[in-house]
Tab-separated table of C-alpha atoms in Angstrom:
chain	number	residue	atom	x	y	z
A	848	UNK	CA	0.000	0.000	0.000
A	849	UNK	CA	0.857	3.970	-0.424
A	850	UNK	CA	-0.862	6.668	-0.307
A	851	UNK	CA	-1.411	10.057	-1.745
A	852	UNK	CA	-2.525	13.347	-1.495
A	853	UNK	CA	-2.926	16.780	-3.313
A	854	UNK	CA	-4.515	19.791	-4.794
A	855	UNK	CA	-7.817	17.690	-4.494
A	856	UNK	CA	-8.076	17.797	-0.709
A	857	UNK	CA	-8.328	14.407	-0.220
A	858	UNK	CA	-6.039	11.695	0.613
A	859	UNK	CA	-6.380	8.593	-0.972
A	860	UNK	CA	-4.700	4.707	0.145
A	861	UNK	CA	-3.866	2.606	-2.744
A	862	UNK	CA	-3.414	-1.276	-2.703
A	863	UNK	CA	-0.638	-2.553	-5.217
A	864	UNK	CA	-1.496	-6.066	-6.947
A	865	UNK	CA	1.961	-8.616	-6.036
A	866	UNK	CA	2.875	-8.674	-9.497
A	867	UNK	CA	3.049	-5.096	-9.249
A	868	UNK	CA	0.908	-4.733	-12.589
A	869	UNK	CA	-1.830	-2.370	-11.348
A	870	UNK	CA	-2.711	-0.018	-8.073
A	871	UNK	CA	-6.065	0.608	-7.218
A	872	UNK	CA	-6.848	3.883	-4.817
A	873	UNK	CA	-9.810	4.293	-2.040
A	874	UNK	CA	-10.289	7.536	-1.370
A	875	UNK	CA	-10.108	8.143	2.750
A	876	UNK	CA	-12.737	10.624	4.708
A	877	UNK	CA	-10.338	12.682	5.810
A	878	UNK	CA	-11.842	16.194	5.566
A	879	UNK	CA	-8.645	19.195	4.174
A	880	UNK	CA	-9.699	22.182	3.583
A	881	UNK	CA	-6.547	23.204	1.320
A	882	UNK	CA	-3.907	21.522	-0.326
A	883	UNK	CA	-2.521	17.687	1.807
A	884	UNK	CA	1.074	18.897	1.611
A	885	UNK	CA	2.641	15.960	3.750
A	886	UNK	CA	2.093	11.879	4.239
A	887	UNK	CA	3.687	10.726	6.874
A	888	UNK	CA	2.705	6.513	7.786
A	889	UNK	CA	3.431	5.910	11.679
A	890	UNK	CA	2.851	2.969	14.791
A	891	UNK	CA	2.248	4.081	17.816
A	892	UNK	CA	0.195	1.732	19.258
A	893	UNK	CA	-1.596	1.318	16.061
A	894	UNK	CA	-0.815	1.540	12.110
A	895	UNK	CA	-1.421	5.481	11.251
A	896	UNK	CA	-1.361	8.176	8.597
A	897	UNK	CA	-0.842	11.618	9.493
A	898	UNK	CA	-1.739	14.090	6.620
A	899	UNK	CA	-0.691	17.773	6.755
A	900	UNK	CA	-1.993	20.437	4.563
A	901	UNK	CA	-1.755	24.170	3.603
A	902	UNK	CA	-5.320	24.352	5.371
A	903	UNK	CA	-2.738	24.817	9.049
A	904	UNK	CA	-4.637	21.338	10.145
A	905	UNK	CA	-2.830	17.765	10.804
A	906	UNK	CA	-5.201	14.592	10.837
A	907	UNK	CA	-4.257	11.040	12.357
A	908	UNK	CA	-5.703	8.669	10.749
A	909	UNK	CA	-5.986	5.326	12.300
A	910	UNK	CA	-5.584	1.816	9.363
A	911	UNK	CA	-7.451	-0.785	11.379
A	912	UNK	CA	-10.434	1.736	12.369
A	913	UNK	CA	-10.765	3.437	9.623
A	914	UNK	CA	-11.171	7.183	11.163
A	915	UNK	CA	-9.561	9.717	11.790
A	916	UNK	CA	-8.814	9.503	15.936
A	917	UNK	CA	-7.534	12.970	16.455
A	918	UNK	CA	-6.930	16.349	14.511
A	919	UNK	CA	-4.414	19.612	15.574
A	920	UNK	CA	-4.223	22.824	14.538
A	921	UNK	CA	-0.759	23.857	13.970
A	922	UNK	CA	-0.020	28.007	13.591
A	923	UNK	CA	0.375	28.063	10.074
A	924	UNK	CA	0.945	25.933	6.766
A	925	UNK	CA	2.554	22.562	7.254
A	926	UNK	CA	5.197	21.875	4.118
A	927	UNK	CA	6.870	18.397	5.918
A	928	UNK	CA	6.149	16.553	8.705
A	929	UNK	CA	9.003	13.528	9.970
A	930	UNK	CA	8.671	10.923	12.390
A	931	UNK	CA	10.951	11.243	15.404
A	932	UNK	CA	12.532	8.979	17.793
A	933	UNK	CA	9.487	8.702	19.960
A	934	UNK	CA	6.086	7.137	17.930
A	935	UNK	CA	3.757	9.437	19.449
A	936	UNK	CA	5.658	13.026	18.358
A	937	UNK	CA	5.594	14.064	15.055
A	938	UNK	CA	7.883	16.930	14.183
A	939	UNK	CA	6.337	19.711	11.168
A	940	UNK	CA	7.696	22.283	9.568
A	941	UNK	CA	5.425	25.242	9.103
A	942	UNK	CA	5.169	28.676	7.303
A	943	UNK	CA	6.801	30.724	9.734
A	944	UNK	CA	9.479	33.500	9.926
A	945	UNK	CA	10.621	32.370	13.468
A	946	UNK	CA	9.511	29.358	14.372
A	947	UNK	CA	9.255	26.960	11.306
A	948	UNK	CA	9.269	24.291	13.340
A	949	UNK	CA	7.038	21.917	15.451
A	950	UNK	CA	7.499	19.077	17.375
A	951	UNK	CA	4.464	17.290	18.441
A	952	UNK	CA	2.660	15.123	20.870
A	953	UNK	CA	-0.066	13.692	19.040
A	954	UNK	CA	-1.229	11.375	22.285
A	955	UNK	CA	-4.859	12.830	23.254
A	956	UNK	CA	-3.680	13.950	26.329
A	957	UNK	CA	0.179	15.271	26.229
A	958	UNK	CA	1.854	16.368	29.028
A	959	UNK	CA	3.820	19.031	26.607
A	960	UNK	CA	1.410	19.239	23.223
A	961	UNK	CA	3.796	21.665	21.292
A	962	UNK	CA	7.678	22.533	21.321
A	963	UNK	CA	8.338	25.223	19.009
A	964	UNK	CA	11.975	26.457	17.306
A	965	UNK	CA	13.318	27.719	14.446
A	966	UNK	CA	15.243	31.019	13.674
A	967	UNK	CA	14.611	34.534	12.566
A	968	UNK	CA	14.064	35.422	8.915
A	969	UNK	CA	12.561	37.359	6.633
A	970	UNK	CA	11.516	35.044	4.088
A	971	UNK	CA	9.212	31.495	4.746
A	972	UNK	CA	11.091	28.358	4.359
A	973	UNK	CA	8.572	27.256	1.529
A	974	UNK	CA	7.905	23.940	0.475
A	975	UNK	CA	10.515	23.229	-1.771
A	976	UNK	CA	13.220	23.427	1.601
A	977	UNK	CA	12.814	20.367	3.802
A	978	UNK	CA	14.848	19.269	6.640
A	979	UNK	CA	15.713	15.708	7.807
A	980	UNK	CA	16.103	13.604	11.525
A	981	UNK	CA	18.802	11.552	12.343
A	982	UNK	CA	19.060	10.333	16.170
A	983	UNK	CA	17.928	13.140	18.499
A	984	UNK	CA	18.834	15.628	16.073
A	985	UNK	CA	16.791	17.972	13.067
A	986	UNK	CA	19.078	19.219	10.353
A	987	UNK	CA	17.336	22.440	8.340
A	988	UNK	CA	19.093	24.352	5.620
A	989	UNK	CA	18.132	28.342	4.951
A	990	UNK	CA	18.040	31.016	2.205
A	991	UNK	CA	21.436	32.471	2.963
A	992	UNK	CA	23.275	28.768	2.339
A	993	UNK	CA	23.490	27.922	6.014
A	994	UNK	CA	22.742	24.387	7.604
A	995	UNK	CA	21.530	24.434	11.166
A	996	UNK	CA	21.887	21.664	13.642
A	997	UNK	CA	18.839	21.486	16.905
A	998	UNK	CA	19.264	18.254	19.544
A	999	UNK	CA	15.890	17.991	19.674
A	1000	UNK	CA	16.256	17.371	23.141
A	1001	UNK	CA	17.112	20.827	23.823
A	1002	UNK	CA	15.683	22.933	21.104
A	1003	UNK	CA	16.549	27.078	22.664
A	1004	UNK	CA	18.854	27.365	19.925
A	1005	UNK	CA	20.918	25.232	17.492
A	1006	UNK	CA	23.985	23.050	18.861
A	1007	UNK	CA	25.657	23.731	15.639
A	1008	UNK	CA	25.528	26.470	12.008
A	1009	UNK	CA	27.633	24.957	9.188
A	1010	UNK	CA	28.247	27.188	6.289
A	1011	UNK	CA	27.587	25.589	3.242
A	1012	UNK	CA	27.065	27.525	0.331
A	1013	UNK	CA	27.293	31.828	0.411
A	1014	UNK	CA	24.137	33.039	-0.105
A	1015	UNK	CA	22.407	30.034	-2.189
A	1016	UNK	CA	19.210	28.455	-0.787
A	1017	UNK	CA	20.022	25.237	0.422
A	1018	UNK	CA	16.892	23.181	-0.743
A	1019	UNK	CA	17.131	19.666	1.313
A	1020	UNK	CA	18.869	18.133	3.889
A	1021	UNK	CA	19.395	14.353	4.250
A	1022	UNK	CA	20.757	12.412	6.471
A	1023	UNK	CA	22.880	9.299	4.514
A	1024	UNK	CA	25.041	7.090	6.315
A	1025	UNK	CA	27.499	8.851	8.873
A	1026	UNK	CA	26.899	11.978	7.030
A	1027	UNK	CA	24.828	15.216	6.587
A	1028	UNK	CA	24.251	16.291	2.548
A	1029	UNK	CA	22.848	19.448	1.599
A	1030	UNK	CA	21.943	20.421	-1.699
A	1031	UNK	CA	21.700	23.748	-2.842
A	1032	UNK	CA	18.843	25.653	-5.095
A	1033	UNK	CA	21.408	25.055	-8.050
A	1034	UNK	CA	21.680	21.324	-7.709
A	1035	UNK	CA	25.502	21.799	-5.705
A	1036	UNK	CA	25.696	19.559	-2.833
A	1037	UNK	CA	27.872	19.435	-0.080
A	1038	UNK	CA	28.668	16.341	2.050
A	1039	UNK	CA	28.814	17.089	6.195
A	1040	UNK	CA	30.252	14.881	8.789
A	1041	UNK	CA	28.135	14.105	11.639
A	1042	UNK	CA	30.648	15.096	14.446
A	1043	UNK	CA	30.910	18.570	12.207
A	1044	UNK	CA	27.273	18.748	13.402
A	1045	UNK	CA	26.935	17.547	16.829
């Protein structure tokens, strides 16, 4: 199975035939009012799909139910969201000029429901920049060519700003092996070691 979402508002699961030869989609009652920008499949204590759209809402959608078992709000626009070391946080970035991002307790009654952190700009992130997890750690490039480095478990400011390219928007970080690449608006990339970043 994968599923999908879009312009169409809707998100829809689609089962693959074994041989691989054809997909066929249901279409899930997950009311968006906007744009699903972000599929993320998770297992908490259950198989789940969180979907995230420019409409500022997040829906958890539960497999074996069929329903959607809880909905946030988040401040703005959600471009990405990641799965994180625990199952029950989910960690978003938003459209925001000083906090893009959001980590999140999606349990139904969290003792902290929202950490947010980011840095000041002047300019949104946008959905064409996405960050990327690796251990306790979020990796986000910027506009400027700069990768910053937040331990999630202590999120006031970044444990680490790597200068990778002057003044070219750096459009994705991934994390790959023992190693940190970033990859700049013009297709450069740059490979980081983890102790650089940490």
């Amino acid at each position: 199975m994968f599923a999908s979402g879009g312009y169409d508002h809707c998100v829809h699961l689609w089962s693959v035939k074994a041989d691989l030869s054809s997909a066929s989609p249901t279409t899930l009652s997950i009311k968006h009012n906007s744009q699903i920008q972000s599929l993320l499949a998770i297992h908490d204590s259950s198989h789940k799909l969180v979907s995230a759209g420019a409409d500022c809402s997040v829906n958890i959608w539960d497999l074996s139910s069929e329903r959607v078992v809880h909905s946030l709000k988040t401040s703005n626009s959600v471009y990405h969201a990641h799965p994180t070391t625990s199952p029950f946080c989910t960690l978003l970035e938003v459209s925001h000029c000083d906090s893009q991002f959001e980590l999140r307790d999606h349990r139904l009654i969290p003792t902290v429901p929202v950490q947010r952190f980011g840095y000041v700009t002047l300019q949104f992130h946008g959905r064409y920049m996405k960050g990327t997890l690796f251990s306790n750690c979020f990796a986000s490039g910027d506009r400027g060519g700069r990768v910053r480095v937040w331990d999630l478990r202590n999120i006031e400011k970044p444990c680490a700003q790597i200068e990778c390219f002057d003044g070219q928007k750096i459009a994705h970080v991934v994390s790959h092996s023992s190693r940190l690449l970033a990859c700049s608006e013009n297709s450069q990339i740059r490979s980081i070691k983890y102790d650089q970043a940490i």
